[in-house]
Amino acid sequence: MSFPLFPLLFSLILLPFFSDAQTIVGNITTGASLTAAENNSSSWISPSGDFAFGFRKLNNSQNLFLLAIWYDKIPEKTLVWYANGDNPAPLGSKLQLYADKGLVLSSPQGEQLWSSEIRDGALVNGGLMDGNGNFMVLGSNSTLWESFKFPVDTILPTQILDKGMVVSAKQSETSFAMGRSRLVFQSDGNLVLTTINLPSEHLNEPYYATGTAAGASSSPGVRFVFNESGYLFVSRENGEIYLLTQRIPASAKDFYFRATVDFDGVFALYSHPKSASNGSDAKWTSVWFVPDNICTASLVSASSGVCGFNSICSLDDDGRPTCACPKGYSLIDPNNKYGDCRPNFTLSCGDEQPGVPAEDLYDFEVLINVDWPLADYALLEPFTENQCRNSCLHDCMCSVAIFRLGDKCWKKKLPLSNGRVDPGLDGGKALLKFRKGPYIPCQRNKNKRDGTV
Ligand SMILES: *[C@@H]1O[C@H](CO)[C@@H](O)[C@H](O)[C@H]1NC(C)=O
Ligand SMILES: *[C@@H]1O[C@H](CO)[C@@H](O)[C@H](O)[C@H]1NC(C)=O
Ligand SMILES: *[C@@H]1O[C@H](CO)[C@@H](O)[C@H](O)[C@H]1NC(C)=O
Ligand SMILES: *[C@@H]1O[C@H](CO)[C@@H](O)[C@H](O)[C@H]1NC(C)=O
Ligand SMILES: *[C@@H]1O[C@H](CO)[C@@H](O)[C@H](O)[C@H]1NC(C)=O
Ligand SMILES: *[C@@H]1O[C@H](CO)[C@@H](O)[C@H](O)[C@H]1NC(C)=O
Ligand SMILES: *[C@@H]1O[C@H](CO)[C@@H](O)[C@H](O)[C@H]1NC(C)=O
Ligand SMILES: *[C@@H]1O[C@H](CO)[C@@H](O)[C@H](O)[C@H]1NC(C)=O
């Protein structure tokens, strides 16, 4: 049993074969089913009782359900996997384990909403909600399907990402549809965080990477491991590891773990005391996350960046991004504060209200250390701050001018992208143009309306 040379590599390589070779006896028999019910949806529980598999009612809706796996012993019932985030199941939907098809989720009308795809001709022996939070569909001597191979937004201790596997954030706190942020263990061995341009699949430049790709001088990554003790690492071809998490300040004996790509794009490791012996303060605590500053971590060229277009990303005390529209701009979708902002005006090139001086139409908000680095269309230098402001004021293309480094003036146009508060900008000023209240020309006659200037 002792392999002094590469014990880690050995155990990692052997693990999948091990579980396949053993005959695992699940206690969910073929034909068994679960139903999405208003009060009492039943579920399949892991041997220890830590995890459950079944239906969870969506909070914002009385009648829609997710087929999910969750931590069952804690009051939050935190979801760690779900099948149908893009396609919630109506009341009365049914999950059944079929001998020839595996798991099938169907609506009360019999429409198939989701299924665990198993290879043709394979025969299902049973199912198992195992103690690690992995639901397995078992054949006579192999695992035909397992939730661990199809992660959604969360991975759990003992879970491994092979090359090509993806963890996708949900869309928002309350929407389980697929969001834009992704953790990808690439085929080149690099582990990256990136965004896609919804509704397409276009992958943007990563905003975090482990740098474990093939081709570098060191040995390339072969798999991404979340081990039993709560450590996250890329395991390399030569058996060495690239450790993401340093010391984990919680023991797996007393704490649950999960690592989640949150909808704000941060990838975080959380711990939660298994028992609430200390009263009500038992909750998920973030013990590690990347990137350190998601607002300034990268520039993404064909996308809005972390926040929406024309928005500004700032980091809160927990390392989480906050997105805010600047003055004169508002959210296009008021329910999505991570979304795009639109100006409450259009920049007129003097044609809208001829003869009205720009000074009467526009004003500037001065923001310190704010930048939209990729929206430049002109650099003017040497310029004073006043020249910079005036140039932008009278330029109907200009939405914001950045005055920095003593005499440099960058004029920028819409849409502004990758907006961020960046302390590294050394007091640089963003002069943001906005439209003053509606301009009503002053009329020197009796029709003058009150309260309008
Ligand atoms: C569900 O529970 C609520 C409150 O306990 C009750 O009013 C309702 O009748 C129940 N519905 C069903 C279908 O049992
Ligand atoms: C829920 O299920 C339990 C056990 O199956 C049953 O005793 C109880 O009456 C059910 N409650 C409701 C509200 O249906
Ligand atoms: C499977 O076994 C576990 C633990 O022994 C038990 O809690 C659970 O209810 C069983 N599930 C079914 C469907 O029999
Ligand atoms: C319901 O809301 C609670 C509290 O906001 C949250 O912890 C839980 O994850 C939510 N569950 C679902 C299925 O949305
Ligand atoms: C068990 O698996 C092996 C290898 O996948 C296969 O060759 C064999 O036929 C299987 N045995 C049964 C009984 O399915
Ligand atoms: C998990 O990985 C860490 C870091 O490599 C290691 O110290 C620890 O022993 C590992 N735990 C297990 C159970 O293998
Ligand atoms: C709370 O936890 C601390 C140490 O973690 C322990 O010393 C203390 O007795 C606990 N209090 C209660 C009420 O369990
Ligand atoms: C646009 O926003 C600015 C700044 O918030 C405000 O002063 C102005 O009245 C708004 N204009 C319109 C047309 O809402």
Tab-separated table of N, CA and C in Angstrom, residues 214-264:
chain	number	residue	atom	x	y	z
A	214	ALA	N	0.457	23.788	-20.876
A	214	ALA	CA	1.582	23.111	-21.510
A	214	ALA	C	2.408	24.163	-22.234
A	215	GLY	N	3.695	23.898	-22.403
A	215	GLY	CA	4.514	24.823	-23.168
A	215	GLY	C	5.380	25.702	-22.291
A	216	ALA	N	4.885	26.037	-21.104
A	216	ALA	CA	5.727	26.776	-20.161
A	216	ALA	C	6.857	25.837	-19.718
A	217	SER	N	7.822	26.374	-19.003
A	217	SER	CA	8.980	25.556	-18.650
A	217	SER	C	8.608	24.426	-17.686
A	218	SER	N	7.595	24.696	-16.836
A	218	SER	CA	7.239	23.656	-15.875
A	218	SER	C	6.224	22.687	-16.474
A	219	SER	N	6.001	21.635	-15.732
A	219	SER	CA	5.134	20.553	-16.201
A	219	SER	C	3.669	21.011	-16.269
A	220	PRO	N	2.971	20.663	-17.341
A	220	PRO	CA	1.594	21.140	-17.522
A	220	PRO	C	0.585	20.481	-16.576
A	221	GLY	N	-0.520	21.184	-16.330
A	221	GLY	CA	-1.584	20.662	-15.498
A	221	GLY	C	-2.307	19.515	-16.189
A	222	VAL	N	-2.711	18.524	-15.402
A	222	VAL	CA	-3.496	17.425	-15.980
A	222	VAL	C	-4.904	17.357	-15.416
A	223	ARG	N	-5.076	17.795	-14.175
A	223	ARG	CA	-6.434	17.870	-13.632
A	223	ARG	C	-6.479	18.888	-12.512
A	224	PHE	N	-7.699	19.346	-12.240
A	224	PHE	CA	-7.916	20.313	-11.172
A	224	PHE	C	-8.637	19.590	-10.044
A	225	VAL	N	-8.040	19.640	-8.859
A	225	VAL	CA	-8.512	18.808	-7.751
A	225	VAL	C	-9.004	19.665	-6.592
A	226	PHE	N	-10.129	19.259	-6.029
A	226	PHE	CA	-10.637	19.823	-4.773
A	226	PHE	C	-10.544	18.668	-3.796
A	227	ASN	N	-9.503	18.647	-2.952
A	227	ASN	CA	-9.317	17.432	-2.167
A	227	ASN	C	-10.140	17.428	-0.888
A	228	GLU	N	-10.139	16.267	-0.274
A	228	GLU	CA	-10.949	16.003	0.916
A	228	GLU	C	-10.752	17.029	2.019
A	229	SER	N	-9.536	17.572	2.126
A	229	SER	CA	-9.266	18.517	3.206
A	229	SER	C	-9.656	19.946	2.843
A	230	GLY	N	-10.159	20.141	1.620
A	230	GLY	CA	-10.613	21.475	1.241
A	230	GLY	C	-9.588	22.267	0.448
A	231	TYR	N	-8.496	21.617	-0.003
A	231	TYR	CA	-7.481	22.318	-0.794
A	231	TYR	C	-7.813	22.241	-2.277
A	232	LEU	N	-7.541	23.333	-2.969
A	232	LEU	CA	-7.740	23.389	-4.413
A	232	LEU	C	-6.376	23.440	-5.073
A	233	PHE	N	-6.121	22.524	-5.996
A	233	PHE	CA	-4.840	22.581	-6.699
A	233	PHE	C	-4.932	21.987	-8.093
A	234	VAL	N	-4.025	22.463	-8.964
A	234	VAL	CA	-3.854	21.841	-10.268
A	234	VAL	C	-2.753	20.825	-10.118
A	235	SER	N	-3.050	19.608	-10.502
A	235	SER	CA	-2.063	18.558	-10.409
A	235	SER	C	-1.346	18.452	-11.755
A	236	ARG	N	-0.018	18.474	-11.703
A	236	ARG	CA	0.768	18.536	-12.936
A	236	ARG	C	1.158	17.144	-13.413
A	237	GLU	N	1.531	17.085	-14.686
A	237	GLU	CA	1.942	15.830	-15.303
A	237	GLU	C	3.040	15.118	-14.516
A	238	ASN	N	3.997	15.892	-13.968
A	238	ASN	CA	5.121	15.279	-13.251
A	238	ASN	C	4.799	14.982	-11.792
A	239	GLY	N	3.541	15.110	-11.398
A	239	GLY	CA	3.156	14.757	-10.029
A	239	GLY	C	3.195	15.913	-9.052
A	240	GLU	N	3.835	17.012	-9.464
A	240	GLU	CA	3.830	18.176	-8.578
A	240	GLU	C	2.461	18.855	-8.635
A	241	ILE	N	2.242	19.748	-7.674
A	241	ILE	CA	0.959	20.443	-7.694
A	241	ILE	C	1.157	21.953	-7.707
A	242	TYR	N	0.168	22.640	-8.287
A	242	TYR	CA	0.093	24.100	-8.192
A	242	TYR	C	-1.063	24.383	-7.247
A	243	LEU	N	-0.708	24.831	-6.028
A	243	LEU	CA	-1.710	25.012	-4.990
A	243	LEU	C	-2.361	26.393	-5.123
A	244	LEU	N	-3.684	26.425	-5.227
A	244	LEU	CA	-4.379	27.722	-5.295
A	244	LEU	C	-4.600	28.259	-3.888
A	245	THR	N	-5.157	27.405	-3.035
A	245	THR	CA	-5.445	27.808	-1.664
A	245	THR	C	-4.200	27.582	-0.831
A	246	GLN	N	-3.878	28.504	0.035
A	246	GLN	CA	-2.791	28.223	0.965
A	246	GLN	C	-3.385	27.477	2.158
A	247	ARG	N	-3.028	27.828	3.384
A	247	ARG	CA	-3.551	27.072	4.520
A	247	ARG	C	-5.068	27.252	4.638
A	248	ILE	N	-5.775	26.166	4.826
A	248	ILE	CA	-7.217	26.236	5.022
A	248	ILE	C	-7.500	26.297	6.520
A	249	PRO	N	-8.095	27.386	7.000
A	249	PRO	CA	-8.267	27.566	8.435
A	249	PRO	C	-9.472	26.822	8.994
A	250	ALA	N	-9.854	25.712	8.388
A	250	ALA	CA	-11.003	24.963	8.896
A	250	ALA	C	-10.779	23.489	8.574
A	251	SER	N	-11.172	22.626	9.491
A	251	SER	CA	-10.947	21.202	9.283
A	251	SER	C	-12.181	20.539	8.688
A	252	ALA	N	-11.913	19.624	7.742
A	252	ALA	CA	-13.023	18.948	7.068
A	252	ALA	C	-13.815	18.068	8.037
A	253	LYS	N	-13.232	17.828	9.204
A	253	LYS	CA	-13.956	17.037	10.204
A	253	LYS	C	-15.150	17.841	10.733
A	254	ASP	N	-14.942	19.112	10.906
A	254	ASP	CA	-15.979	19.946	11.530
A	254	ASP	C	-16.668	20.914	10.575
A	255	PHE	N	-16.122	21.025	9.347
A	255	PHE	CA	-16.671	22.018	8.420
A	255	PHE	C	-17.038	21.395	7.077
A	256	TYR	N	-18.116	21.902	6.505
A	256	TYR	CA	-18.415	21.620	5.105
A	256	TYR	C	-17.649	22.625	4.257
A	257	PHE	N	-17.327	22.206	3.022
A	257	PHE	CA	-16.690	23.109	2.071
A	257	PHE	C	-17.481	23.131	0.774
A	258	ARG	N	-17.339	24.216	0.060
A	258	ARG	CA	-17.762	24.264	-1.336
A	258	ARG	C	-16.934	25.333	-2.021
A	259	ALA	N	-16.699	25.172	-3.303
A	259	ALA	CA	-16.010	26.206	-4.084
A	259	ALA	C	-16.949	26.583	-5.212
A	260	THR	N	-17.278	27.862	-5.265
A	260	THR	CA	-18.344	28.319	-6.165
A	260	THR	C	-17.859	29.467	-7.046
A	261	VAL	N	-18.227	29.404	-8.330
A	261	VAL	CA	-18.058	30.570	-9.191
A	261	VAL	C	-19.316	31.404	-8.990
A	262	ASP	N	-19.191	32.499	-8.258
A	262	ASP	CA	-20.363	33.302	-7.944
A	262	ASP	C	-20.795	34.124	-9.157
A	263	PHE	N	-22.029	34.575	-9.125
A	263	PHE	CA	-22.559	35.276	-10.300
A	263	PHE	C	-21.817	36.575	-10.563
A	264	ASP	N	-21.097	37.098	-9.552
A	264	ASP	CA	-20.313	38.319	-9.775
A	264	ASP	C	-18.940	38.020	-10.386
